[in-house]
CSV table of C-alpha atoms in Angstrom, one decimal:
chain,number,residue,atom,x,y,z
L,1257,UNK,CA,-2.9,-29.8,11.0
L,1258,UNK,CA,-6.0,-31.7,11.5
L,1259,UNK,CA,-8.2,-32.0,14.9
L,1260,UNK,CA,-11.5,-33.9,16.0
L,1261,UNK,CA,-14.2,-31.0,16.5
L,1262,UNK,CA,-14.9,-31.1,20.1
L,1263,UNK,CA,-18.7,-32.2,20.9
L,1264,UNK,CA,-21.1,-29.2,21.3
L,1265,UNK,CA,-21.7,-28.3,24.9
L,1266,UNK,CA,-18.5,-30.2,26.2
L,1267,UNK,CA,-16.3,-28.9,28.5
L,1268,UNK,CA,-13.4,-29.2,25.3
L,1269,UNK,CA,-16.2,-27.0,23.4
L,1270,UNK,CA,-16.1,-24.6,25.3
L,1271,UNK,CA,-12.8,-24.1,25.9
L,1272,UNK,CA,-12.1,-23.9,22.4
L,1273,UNK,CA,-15.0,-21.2,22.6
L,1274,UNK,CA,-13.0,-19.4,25.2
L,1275,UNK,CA,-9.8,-18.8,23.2
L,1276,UNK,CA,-11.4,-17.9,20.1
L,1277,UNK,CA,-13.6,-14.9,21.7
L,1278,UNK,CA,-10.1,-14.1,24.0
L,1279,UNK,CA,-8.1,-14.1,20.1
L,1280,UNK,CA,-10.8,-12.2,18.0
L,1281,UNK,CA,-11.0,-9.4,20.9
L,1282,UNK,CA,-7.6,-8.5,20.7
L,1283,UNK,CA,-7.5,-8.4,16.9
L,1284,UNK,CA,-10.5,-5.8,17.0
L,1285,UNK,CA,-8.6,-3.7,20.1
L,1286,UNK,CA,-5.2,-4.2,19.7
L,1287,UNK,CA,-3.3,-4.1,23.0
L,1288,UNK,CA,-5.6,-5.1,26.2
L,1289,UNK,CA,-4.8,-6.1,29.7
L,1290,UNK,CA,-5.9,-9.2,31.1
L,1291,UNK,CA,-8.3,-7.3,33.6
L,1292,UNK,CA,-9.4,-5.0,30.1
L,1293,UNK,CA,-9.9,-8.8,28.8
L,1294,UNK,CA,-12.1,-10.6,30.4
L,1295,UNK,CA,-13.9,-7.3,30.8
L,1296,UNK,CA,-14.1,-7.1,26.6
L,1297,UNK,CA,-14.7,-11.1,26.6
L,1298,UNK,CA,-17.0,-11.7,29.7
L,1299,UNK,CA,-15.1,-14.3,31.0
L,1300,UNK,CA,-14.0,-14.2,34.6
L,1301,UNK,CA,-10.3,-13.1,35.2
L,1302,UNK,CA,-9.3,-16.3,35.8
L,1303,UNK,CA,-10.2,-18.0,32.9
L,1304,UNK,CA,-8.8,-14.9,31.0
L,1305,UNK,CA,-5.8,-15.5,33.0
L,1306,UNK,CA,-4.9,-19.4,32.0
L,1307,UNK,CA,-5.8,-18.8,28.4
L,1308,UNK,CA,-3.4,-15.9,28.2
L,1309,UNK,CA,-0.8,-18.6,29.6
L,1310,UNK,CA,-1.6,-21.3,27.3
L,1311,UNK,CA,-1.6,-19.3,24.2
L,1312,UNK,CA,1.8,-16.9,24.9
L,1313,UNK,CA,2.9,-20.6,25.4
L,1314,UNK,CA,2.0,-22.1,22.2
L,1315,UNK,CA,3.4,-18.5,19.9
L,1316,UNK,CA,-0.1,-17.2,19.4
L,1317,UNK,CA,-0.1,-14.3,22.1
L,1318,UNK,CA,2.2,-11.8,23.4
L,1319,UNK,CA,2.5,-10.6,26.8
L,1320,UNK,CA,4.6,-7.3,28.7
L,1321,UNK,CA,3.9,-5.3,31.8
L,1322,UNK,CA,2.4,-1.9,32.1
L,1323,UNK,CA,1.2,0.5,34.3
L,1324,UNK,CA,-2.7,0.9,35.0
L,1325,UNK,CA,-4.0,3.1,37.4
L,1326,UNK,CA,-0.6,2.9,39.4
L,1327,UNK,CA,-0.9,-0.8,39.6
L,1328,UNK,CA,1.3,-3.3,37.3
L,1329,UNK,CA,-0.7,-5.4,35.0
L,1330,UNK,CA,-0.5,-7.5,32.4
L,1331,UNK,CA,-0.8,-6.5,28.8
L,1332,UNK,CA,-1.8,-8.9,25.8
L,1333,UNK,CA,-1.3,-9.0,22.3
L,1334,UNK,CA,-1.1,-11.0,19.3
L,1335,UNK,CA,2.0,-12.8,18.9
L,1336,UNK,CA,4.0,-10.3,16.1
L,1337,UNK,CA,5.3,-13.5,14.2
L,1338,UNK,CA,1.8,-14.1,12.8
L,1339,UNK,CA,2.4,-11.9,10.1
L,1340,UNK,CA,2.4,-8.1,8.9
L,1341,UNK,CA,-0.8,-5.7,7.6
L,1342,UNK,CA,-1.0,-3.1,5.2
L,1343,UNK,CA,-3.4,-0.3,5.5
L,1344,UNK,CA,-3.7,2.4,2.4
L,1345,UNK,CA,-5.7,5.6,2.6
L,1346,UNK,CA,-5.9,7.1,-0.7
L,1347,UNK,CA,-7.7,10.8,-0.2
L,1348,UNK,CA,-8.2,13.7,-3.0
L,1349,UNK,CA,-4.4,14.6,-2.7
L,1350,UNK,CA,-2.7,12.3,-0.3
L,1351,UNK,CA,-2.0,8.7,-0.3
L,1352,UNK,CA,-0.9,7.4,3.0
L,1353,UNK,CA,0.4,3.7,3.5
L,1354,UNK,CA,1.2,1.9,7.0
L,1355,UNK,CA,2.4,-1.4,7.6
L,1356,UNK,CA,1.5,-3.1,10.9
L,1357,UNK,CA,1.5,-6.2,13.3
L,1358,UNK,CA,-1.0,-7.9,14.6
L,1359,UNK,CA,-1.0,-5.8,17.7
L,1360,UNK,CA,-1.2,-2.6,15.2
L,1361,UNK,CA,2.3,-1.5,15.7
L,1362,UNK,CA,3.1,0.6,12.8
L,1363,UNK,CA,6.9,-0.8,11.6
L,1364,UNK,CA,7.2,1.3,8.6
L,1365,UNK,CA,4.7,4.2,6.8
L,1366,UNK,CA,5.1,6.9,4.0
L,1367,UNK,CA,2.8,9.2,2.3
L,1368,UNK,CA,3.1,11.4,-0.8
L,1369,UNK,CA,0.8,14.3,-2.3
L,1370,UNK,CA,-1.6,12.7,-5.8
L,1371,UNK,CA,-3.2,15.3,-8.7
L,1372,UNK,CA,-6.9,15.6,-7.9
L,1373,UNK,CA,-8.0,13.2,-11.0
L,1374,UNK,CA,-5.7,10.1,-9.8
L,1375,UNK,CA,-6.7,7.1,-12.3
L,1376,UNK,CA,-7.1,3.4,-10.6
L,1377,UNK,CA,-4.6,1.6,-12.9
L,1378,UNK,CA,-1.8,4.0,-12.1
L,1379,UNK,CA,-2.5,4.8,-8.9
L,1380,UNK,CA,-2.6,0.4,-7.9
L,1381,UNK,CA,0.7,0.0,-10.1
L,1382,UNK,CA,2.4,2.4,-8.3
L,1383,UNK,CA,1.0,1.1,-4.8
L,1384,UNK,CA,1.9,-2.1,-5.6
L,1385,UNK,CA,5.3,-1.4,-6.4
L,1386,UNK,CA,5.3,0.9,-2.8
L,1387,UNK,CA,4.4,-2.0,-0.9
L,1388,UNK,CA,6.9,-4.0,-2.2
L,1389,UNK,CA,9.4,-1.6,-1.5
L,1390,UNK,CA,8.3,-1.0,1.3
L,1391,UNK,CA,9.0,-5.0,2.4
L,1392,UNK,CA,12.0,-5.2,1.0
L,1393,UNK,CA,13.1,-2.5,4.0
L,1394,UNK,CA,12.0,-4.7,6.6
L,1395,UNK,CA,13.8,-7.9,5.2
L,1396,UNK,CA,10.6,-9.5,3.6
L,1397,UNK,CA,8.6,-9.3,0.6
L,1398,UNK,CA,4.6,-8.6,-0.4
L,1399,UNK,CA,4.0,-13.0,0.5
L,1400,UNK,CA,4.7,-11.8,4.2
L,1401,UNK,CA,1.5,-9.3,4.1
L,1402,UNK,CA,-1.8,-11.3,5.2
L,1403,UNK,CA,-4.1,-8.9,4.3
L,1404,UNK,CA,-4.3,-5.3,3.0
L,1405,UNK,CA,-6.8,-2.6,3.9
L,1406,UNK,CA,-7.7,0.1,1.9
L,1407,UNK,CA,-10.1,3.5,2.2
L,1408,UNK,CA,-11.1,5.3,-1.1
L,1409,UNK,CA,-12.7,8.9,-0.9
L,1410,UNK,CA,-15.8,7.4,-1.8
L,1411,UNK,CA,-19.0,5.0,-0.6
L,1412,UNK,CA,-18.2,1.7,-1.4
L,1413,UNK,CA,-21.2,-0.8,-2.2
L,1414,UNK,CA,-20.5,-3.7,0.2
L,1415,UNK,CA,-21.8,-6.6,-2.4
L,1416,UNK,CA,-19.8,-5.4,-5.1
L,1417,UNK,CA,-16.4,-4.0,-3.9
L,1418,UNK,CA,-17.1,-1.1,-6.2
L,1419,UNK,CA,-17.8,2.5,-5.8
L,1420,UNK,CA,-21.5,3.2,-5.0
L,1421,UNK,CA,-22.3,6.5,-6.8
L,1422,UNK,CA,-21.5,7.8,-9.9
L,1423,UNK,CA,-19.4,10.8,-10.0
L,1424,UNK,CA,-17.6,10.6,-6.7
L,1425,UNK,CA,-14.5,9.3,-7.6
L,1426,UNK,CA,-14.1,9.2,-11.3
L,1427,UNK,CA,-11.7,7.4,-13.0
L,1428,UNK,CA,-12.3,4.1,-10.3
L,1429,UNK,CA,-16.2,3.7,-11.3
L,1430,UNK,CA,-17.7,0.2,-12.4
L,1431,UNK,CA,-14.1,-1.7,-11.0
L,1432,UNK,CA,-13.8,-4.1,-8.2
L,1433,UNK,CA,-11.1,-2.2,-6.8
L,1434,UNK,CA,-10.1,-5.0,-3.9
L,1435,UNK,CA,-9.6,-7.4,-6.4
L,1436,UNK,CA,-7.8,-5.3,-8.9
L,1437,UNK,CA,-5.4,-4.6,-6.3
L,1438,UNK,CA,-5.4,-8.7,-5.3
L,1439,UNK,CA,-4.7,-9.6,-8.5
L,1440,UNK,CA,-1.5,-7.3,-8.4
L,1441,UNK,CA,0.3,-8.3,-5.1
L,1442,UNK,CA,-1.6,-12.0,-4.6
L,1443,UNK,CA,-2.9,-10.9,-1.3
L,1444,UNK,CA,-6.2,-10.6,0.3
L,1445,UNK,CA,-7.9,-7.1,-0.2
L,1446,UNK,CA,-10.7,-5.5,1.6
L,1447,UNK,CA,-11.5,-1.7,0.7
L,1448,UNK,CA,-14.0,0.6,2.3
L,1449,UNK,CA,-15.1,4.6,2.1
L,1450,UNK,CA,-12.2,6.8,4.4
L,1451,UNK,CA,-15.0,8.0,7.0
L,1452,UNK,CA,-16.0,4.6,7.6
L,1453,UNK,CA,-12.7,3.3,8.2
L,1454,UNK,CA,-11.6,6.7,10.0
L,1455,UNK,CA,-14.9,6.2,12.4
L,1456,UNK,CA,-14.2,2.2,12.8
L,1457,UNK,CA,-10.0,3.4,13.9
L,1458,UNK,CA,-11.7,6.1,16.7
L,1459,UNK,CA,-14.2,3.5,17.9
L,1460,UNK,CA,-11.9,0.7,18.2
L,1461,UNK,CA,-8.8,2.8,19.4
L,1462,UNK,CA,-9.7,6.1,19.7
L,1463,UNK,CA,-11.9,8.7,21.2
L,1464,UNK,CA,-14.8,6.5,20.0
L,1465,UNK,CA,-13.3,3.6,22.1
L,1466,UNK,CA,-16.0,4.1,25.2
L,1467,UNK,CA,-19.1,5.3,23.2
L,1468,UNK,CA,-22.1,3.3,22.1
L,1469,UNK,CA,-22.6,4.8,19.2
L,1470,UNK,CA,-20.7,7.7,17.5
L,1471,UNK,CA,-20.2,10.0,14.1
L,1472,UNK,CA,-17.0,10.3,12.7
L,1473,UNK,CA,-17.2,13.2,10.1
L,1474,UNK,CA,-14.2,13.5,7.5
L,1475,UNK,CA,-13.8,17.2,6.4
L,1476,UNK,CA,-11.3,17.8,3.6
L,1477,UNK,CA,-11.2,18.0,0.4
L,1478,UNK,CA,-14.4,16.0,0.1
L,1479,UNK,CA,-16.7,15.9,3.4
L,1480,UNK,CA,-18.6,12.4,4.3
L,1481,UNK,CA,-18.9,10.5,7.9
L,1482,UNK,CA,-18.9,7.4,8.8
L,1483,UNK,CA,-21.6,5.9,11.1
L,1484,UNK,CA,-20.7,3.5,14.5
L,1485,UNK,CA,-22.9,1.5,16.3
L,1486,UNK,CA,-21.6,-0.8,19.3
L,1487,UNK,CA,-18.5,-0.7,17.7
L,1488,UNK,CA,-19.7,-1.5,14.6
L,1489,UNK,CA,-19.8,0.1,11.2
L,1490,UNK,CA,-23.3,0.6,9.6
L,1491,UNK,CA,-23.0,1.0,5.9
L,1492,UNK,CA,-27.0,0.9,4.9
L,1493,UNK,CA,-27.8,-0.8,1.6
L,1494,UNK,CA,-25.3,0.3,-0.7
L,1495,UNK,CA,-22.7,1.3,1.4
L,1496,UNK,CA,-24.0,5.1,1.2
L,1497,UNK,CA,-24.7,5.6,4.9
L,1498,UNK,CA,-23.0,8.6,6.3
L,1499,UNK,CA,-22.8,10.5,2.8
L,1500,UNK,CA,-23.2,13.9,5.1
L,1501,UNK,CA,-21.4,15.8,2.2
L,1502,UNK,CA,-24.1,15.5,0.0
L,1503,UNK,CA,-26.9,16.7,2.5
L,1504,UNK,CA,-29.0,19.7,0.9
L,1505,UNK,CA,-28.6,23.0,2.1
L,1506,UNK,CA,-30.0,24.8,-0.2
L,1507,UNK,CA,-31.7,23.4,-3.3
L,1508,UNK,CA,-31.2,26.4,-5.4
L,1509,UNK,CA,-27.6,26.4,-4.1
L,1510,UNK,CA,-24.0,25.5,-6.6
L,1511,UNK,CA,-24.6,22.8,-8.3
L,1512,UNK,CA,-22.2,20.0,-7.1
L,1513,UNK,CA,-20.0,16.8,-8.4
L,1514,UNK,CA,-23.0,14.6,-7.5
L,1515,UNK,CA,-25.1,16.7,-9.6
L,1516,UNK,CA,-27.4,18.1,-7.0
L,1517,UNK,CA,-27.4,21.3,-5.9
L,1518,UNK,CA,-26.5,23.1,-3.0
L,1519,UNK,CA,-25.0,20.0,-1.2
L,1520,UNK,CA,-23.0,20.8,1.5
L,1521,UNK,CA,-19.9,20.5,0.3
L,1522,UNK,CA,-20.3,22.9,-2.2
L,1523,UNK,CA,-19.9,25.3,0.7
L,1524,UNK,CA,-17.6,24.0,3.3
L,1525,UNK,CA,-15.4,21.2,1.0
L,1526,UNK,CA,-12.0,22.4,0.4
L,1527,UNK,CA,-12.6,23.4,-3.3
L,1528,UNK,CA,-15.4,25.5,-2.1
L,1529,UNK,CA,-13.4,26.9,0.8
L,1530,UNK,CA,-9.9,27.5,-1.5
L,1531,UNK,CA,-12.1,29.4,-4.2
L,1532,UNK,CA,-13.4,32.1,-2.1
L,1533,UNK,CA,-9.4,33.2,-2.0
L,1534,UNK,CA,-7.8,35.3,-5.0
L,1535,UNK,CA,-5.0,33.5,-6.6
L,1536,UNK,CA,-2.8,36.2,-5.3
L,1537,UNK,CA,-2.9,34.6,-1.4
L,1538,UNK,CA,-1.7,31.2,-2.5
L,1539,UNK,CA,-4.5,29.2,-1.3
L,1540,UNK,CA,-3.9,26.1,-3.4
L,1541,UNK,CA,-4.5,23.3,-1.3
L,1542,UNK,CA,-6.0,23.3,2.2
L,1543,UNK,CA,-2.4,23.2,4.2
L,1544,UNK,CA,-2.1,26.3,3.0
L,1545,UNK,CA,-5.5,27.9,4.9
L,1546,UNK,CA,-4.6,25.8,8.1
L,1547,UNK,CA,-1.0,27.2,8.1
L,1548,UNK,CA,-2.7,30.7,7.2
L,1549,UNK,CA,-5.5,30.3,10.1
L,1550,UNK,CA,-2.6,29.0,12.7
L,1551,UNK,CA,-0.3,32.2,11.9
L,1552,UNK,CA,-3.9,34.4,13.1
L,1553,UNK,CA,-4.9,35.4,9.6
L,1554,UNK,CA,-8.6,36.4,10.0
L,1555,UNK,CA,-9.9,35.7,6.2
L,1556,UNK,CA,-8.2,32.1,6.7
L,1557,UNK,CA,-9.9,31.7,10.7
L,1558,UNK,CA,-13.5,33.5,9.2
L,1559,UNK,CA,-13.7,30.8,5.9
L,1560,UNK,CA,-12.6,28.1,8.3
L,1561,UNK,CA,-15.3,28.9,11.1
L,1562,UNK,CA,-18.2,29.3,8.3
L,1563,UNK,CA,-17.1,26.3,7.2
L,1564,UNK,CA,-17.7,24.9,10.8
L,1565,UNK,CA,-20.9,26.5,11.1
L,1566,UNK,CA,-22.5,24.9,7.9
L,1567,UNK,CA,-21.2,21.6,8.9
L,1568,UNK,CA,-23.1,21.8,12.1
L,1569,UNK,CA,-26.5,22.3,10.6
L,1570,UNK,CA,-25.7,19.4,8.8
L,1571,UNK,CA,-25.1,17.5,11.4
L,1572,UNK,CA,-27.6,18.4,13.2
L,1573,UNK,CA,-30.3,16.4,10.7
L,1574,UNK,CA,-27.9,13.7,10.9
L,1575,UNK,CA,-28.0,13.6,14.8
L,1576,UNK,CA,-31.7,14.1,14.4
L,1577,UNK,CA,-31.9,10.8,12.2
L,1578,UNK,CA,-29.2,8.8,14.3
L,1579,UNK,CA,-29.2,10.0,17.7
L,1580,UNK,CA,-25.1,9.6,18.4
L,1581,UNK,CA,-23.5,10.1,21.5
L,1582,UNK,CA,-20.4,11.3,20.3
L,1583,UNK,CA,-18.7,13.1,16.8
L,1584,UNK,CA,-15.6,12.8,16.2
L,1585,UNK,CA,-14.3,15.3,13.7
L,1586,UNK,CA,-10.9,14.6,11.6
L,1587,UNK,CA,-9.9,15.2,7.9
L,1588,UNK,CA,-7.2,17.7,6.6
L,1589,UNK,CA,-9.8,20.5,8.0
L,1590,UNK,CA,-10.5,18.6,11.2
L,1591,UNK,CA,-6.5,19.9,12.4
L,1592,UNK,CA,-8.1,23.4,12.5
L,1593,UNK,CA,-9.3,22.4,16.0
L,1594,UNK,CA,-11.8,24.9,18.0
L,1595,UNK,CA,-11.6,27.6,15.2
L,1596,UNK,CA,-14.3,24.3,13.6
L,1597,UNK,CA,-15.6,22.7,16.1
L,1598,UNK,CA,-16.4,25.6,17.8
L,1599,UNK,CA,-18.9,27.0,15.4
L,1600,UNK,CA,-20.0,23.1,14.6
L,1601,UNK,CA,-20.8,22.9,18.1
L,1602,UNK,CA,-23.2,26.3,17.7
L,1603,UNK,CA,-25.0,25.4,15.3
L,1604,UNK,CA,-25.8,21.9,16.6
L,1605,UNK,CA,-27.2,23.8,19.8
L,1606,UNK,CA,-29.6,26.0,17.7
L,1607,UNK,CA,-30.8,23.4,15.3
L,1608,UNK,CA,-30.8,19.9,16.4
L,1609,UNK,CA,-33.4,18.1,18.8
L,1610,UNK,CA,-32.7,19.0,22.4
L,1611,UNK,CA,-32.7,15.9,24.4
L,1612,UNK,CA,-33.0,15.3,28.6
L,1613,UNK,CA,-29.0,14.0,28.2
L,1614,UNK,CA,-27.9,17.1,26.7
L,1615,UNK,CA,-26.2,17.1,22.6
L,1616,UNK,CA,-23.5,14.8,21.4
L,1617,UNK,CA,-19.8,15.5,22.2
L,1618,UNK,CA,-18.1,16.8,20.0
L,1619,UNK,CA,-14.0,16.2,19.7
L,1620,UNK,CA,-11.2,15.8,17.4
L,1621,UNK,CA,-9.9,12.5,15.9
L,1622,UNK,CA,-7.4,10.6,18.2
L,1623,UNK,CA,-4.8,9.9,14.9
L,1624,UNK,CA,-5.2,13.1,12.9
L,1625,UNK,CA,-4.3,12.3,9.3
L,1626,UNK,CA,-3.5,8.5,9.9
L,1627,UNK,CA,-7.3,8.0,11.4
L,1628,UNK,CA,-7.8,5.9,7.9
L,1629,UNK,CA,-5.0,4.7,7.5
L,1630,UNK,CA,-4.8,2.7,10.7
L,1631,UNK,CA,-9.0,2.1,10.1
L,1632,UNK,CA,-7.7,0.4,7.2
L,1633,UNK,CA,-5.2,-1.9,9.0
L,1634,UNK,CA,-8.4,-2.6,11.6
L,1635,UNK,CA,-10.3,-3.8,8.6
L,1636,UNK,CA,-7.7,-5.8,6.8
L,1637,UNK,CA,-6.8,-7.8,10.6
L,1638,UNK,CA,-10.6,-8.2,11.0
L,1639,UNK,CA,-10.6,-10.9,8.1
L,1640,UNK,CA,-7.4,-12.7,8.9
L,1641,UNK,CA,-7.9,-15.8,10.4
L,1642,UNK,CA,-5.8,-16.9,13.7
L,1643,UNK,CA,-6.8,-20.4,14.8
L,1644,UNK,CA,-6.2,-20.4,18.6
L,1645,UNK,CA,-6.3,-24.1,18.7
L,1646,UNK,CA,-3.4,-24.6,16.5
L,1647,UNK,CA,0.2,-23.2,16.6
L,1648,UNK,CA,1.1,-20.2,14.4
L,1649,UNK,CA,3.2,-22.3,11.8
L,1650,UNK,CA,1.9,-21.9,8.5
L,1651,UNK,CA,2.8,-18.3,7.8
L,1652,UNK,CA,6.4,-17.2,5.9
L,1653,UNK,CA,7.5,-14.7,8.4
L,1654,UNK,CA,6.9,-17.0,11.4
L,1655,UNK,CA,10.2,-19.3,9.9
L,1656,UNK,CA,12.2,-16.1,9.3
L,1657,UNK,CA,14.7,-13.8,11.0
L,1658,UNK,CA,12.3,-11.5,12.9
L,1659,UNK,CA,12.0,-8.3,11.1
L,1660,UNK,CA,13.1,-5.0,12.3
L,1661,UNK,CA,10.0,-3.8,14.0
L,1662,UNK,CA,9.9,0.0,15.5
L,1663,UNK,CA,7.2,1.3,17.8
């Protein structure tokens, strides 16, 4: 549909202005009342108020009532029939997927365990066959997707699309992994490290939601963290910002897959972690210690809370260098709760730069093992493009039967 660009600085100009700040709020928060609205956008309630009106008129937003505060108000959203999102969170061993609306309302999600050394070609044939599937269950196919978000266990260098470092996640080195995937499904890609996308989920819906800057360190398998500022990601140069997993402890330390030594994860990862365990206990993956540590086994709680303490000192440089005021703490690990955080948070007293406002927070992630996954649906919505001057008519699923959508 064509349109005559308004003339800068007309009243038309910055109307149009107006809806597109009010459209490209809600797809970075989701679900916002009006007051939350103009509060996010600047504009005066009023303005927030007859914009709402004109676009839940034309298709493009979606309203409801809820309760704030005790008093009913008005909550906004993007209009579902825009289209669906897919967000993928491939770890060490897990691969979790979610599919979403435009107001992030998860419709349908799976996961499944992977082998440690998961290959790309495999691992994207068998994810685009999931997806599909996946589709097919809600009465549409992979055209209906608009965009797909992905987080790999691994910095990702933002000019190329590729993994940043040698040796972190072998077997999808030197491959443009977003458009490997494209090329298999025929939609838009965009893929990012799992902290960074865990961080960007807690600061745009999460415990991070309030914060003007915040940490969100991944503990798992593989340890990294992923860096917010005003709600932002910072990724540094070559997307290697955050890479607290590879911070020196000690130089003459076990040498570790980056080929360092004494990084630390080579003393709180989870193959560092499972290893100090005979075979005899079972401690094969890292369910196994949190369902040992829960049941009050003190070798499981001791590893666990050593684990804790060596992740504090660690980020304690990083709080020296970026001066947060809040971490956030997920990953597999990150479920173990105070038995981490607890020794985290004593170690960060006794090594970090004391400050008049007192240490960062720290808490545990708002979506537990999903944290990614719905990062990666933030990032895939974040390059979808919703033109609020023109009706939603171009995309398949808005000429279809509505699909079976769940909360």
């Amino acid at each position: 549909m064509a349109r005559r660009n308004a003339p800068p600085g007309s009243q038309t100009s910055l109307r149009e202005a107006n809806r597109a700040r009010v459209v490209e709020t809600l797809k970075r928060h989701g679900r916002l009342t009006q007051i939350e609205l103009a509060g996010s956008t600047g504009l005066s309630p009023a303005t927030v108020s007859n914009i709402v009106k004109e676009l839940t008129a034309s298709g493009l937003l979606h309203t409801s009532f809820t309760s704030r505060s005790g008093r009913r108000a008005t909550l906004v959203s993007l209009a579902r029939q825009l289209g669906l999102v897919a967000g993928v969170h491939y770890s060490s061993r897990h691969l979790h997927i979610a599919i979403a609306d435009t107001a992030r309302t998860i419709v349908t999600q799976t996961s499944l365990p992977l082998p440690l050394d998961h290959r790309l070609d495999a691992e994207l044939d068998r994810l685009s066959l999931l997806l599909g599937d996946m589709m097919e269950t809600l009465g549409g196919s992979l055209s209906d997707l608009v965009a797909v978000g992905m987080a790999l266990p691994a910095p990702i260098d933002p000019r190329t699309g590729m993994v940043s470092t040698p040796g972190l996640l072998r077997g999808w080195e030197g491959v443009d992994v977003a458009e490997s995937l494209s090329a298999r499904i025929g939609r838009q890609v965009h893929v990012d490290s799992e902290a960074n996308l865990g961080g960007l989920a807690e600061a745009r819906e999460g415990n991070g939601r309030t914060a003007s800057s915040s940490v969100f360190i991944r503990v798992g398998h593989t340890i990294s963290a992923g860096l917010i500022v005003g709600g932002d990601l910072f990724r540094g140069v070559n997307g290697k910002a955050g890479q607290i997993g590879h911070v020196t402890l000690d130089e003459n330390g076990p040498i570790c897959r980056c080929s360092n030594r004494g990084c630390l994860e080579t003393y709180a990862g989870g193959p560092a972690l499972l290893s100090l365990f005979p075979p005899s206990e079972g401690m094969h993956r890292l369910g196994d210690l949190l369902h040992a540590a829960e049941a009050g086994d003190g070798s499981a709680r001791r590893v666990i809370a050593d684990a804790g303490r060596h992740i504090g000192i660690a980020a304690a440089s990083l709080c020296n260098l970026f001066d947060p005021e809040l971490i956030i703490v997920g990953g597999e690990l990150g479920q173990a709760g105070e038995i981490l955080m607890a020794p985290m948070r004593h170690s960060l007293e006794r090594t970090a730069l004391p400050s008049g406002a007192g240490l960062p927070e720290i808490v545990g992630a708002s979506f537990g093992e999903w944290a990614e996954t719905r990062g990666a649906i933030a990032i895939a919505l974040d390059h979808v493009t919703v033109d609020a001057q023109t009706l939603p008519t171009t995309t398949s699923i808005a000429t279809t039967p509505p699909l079976p959508y769940s909360a």
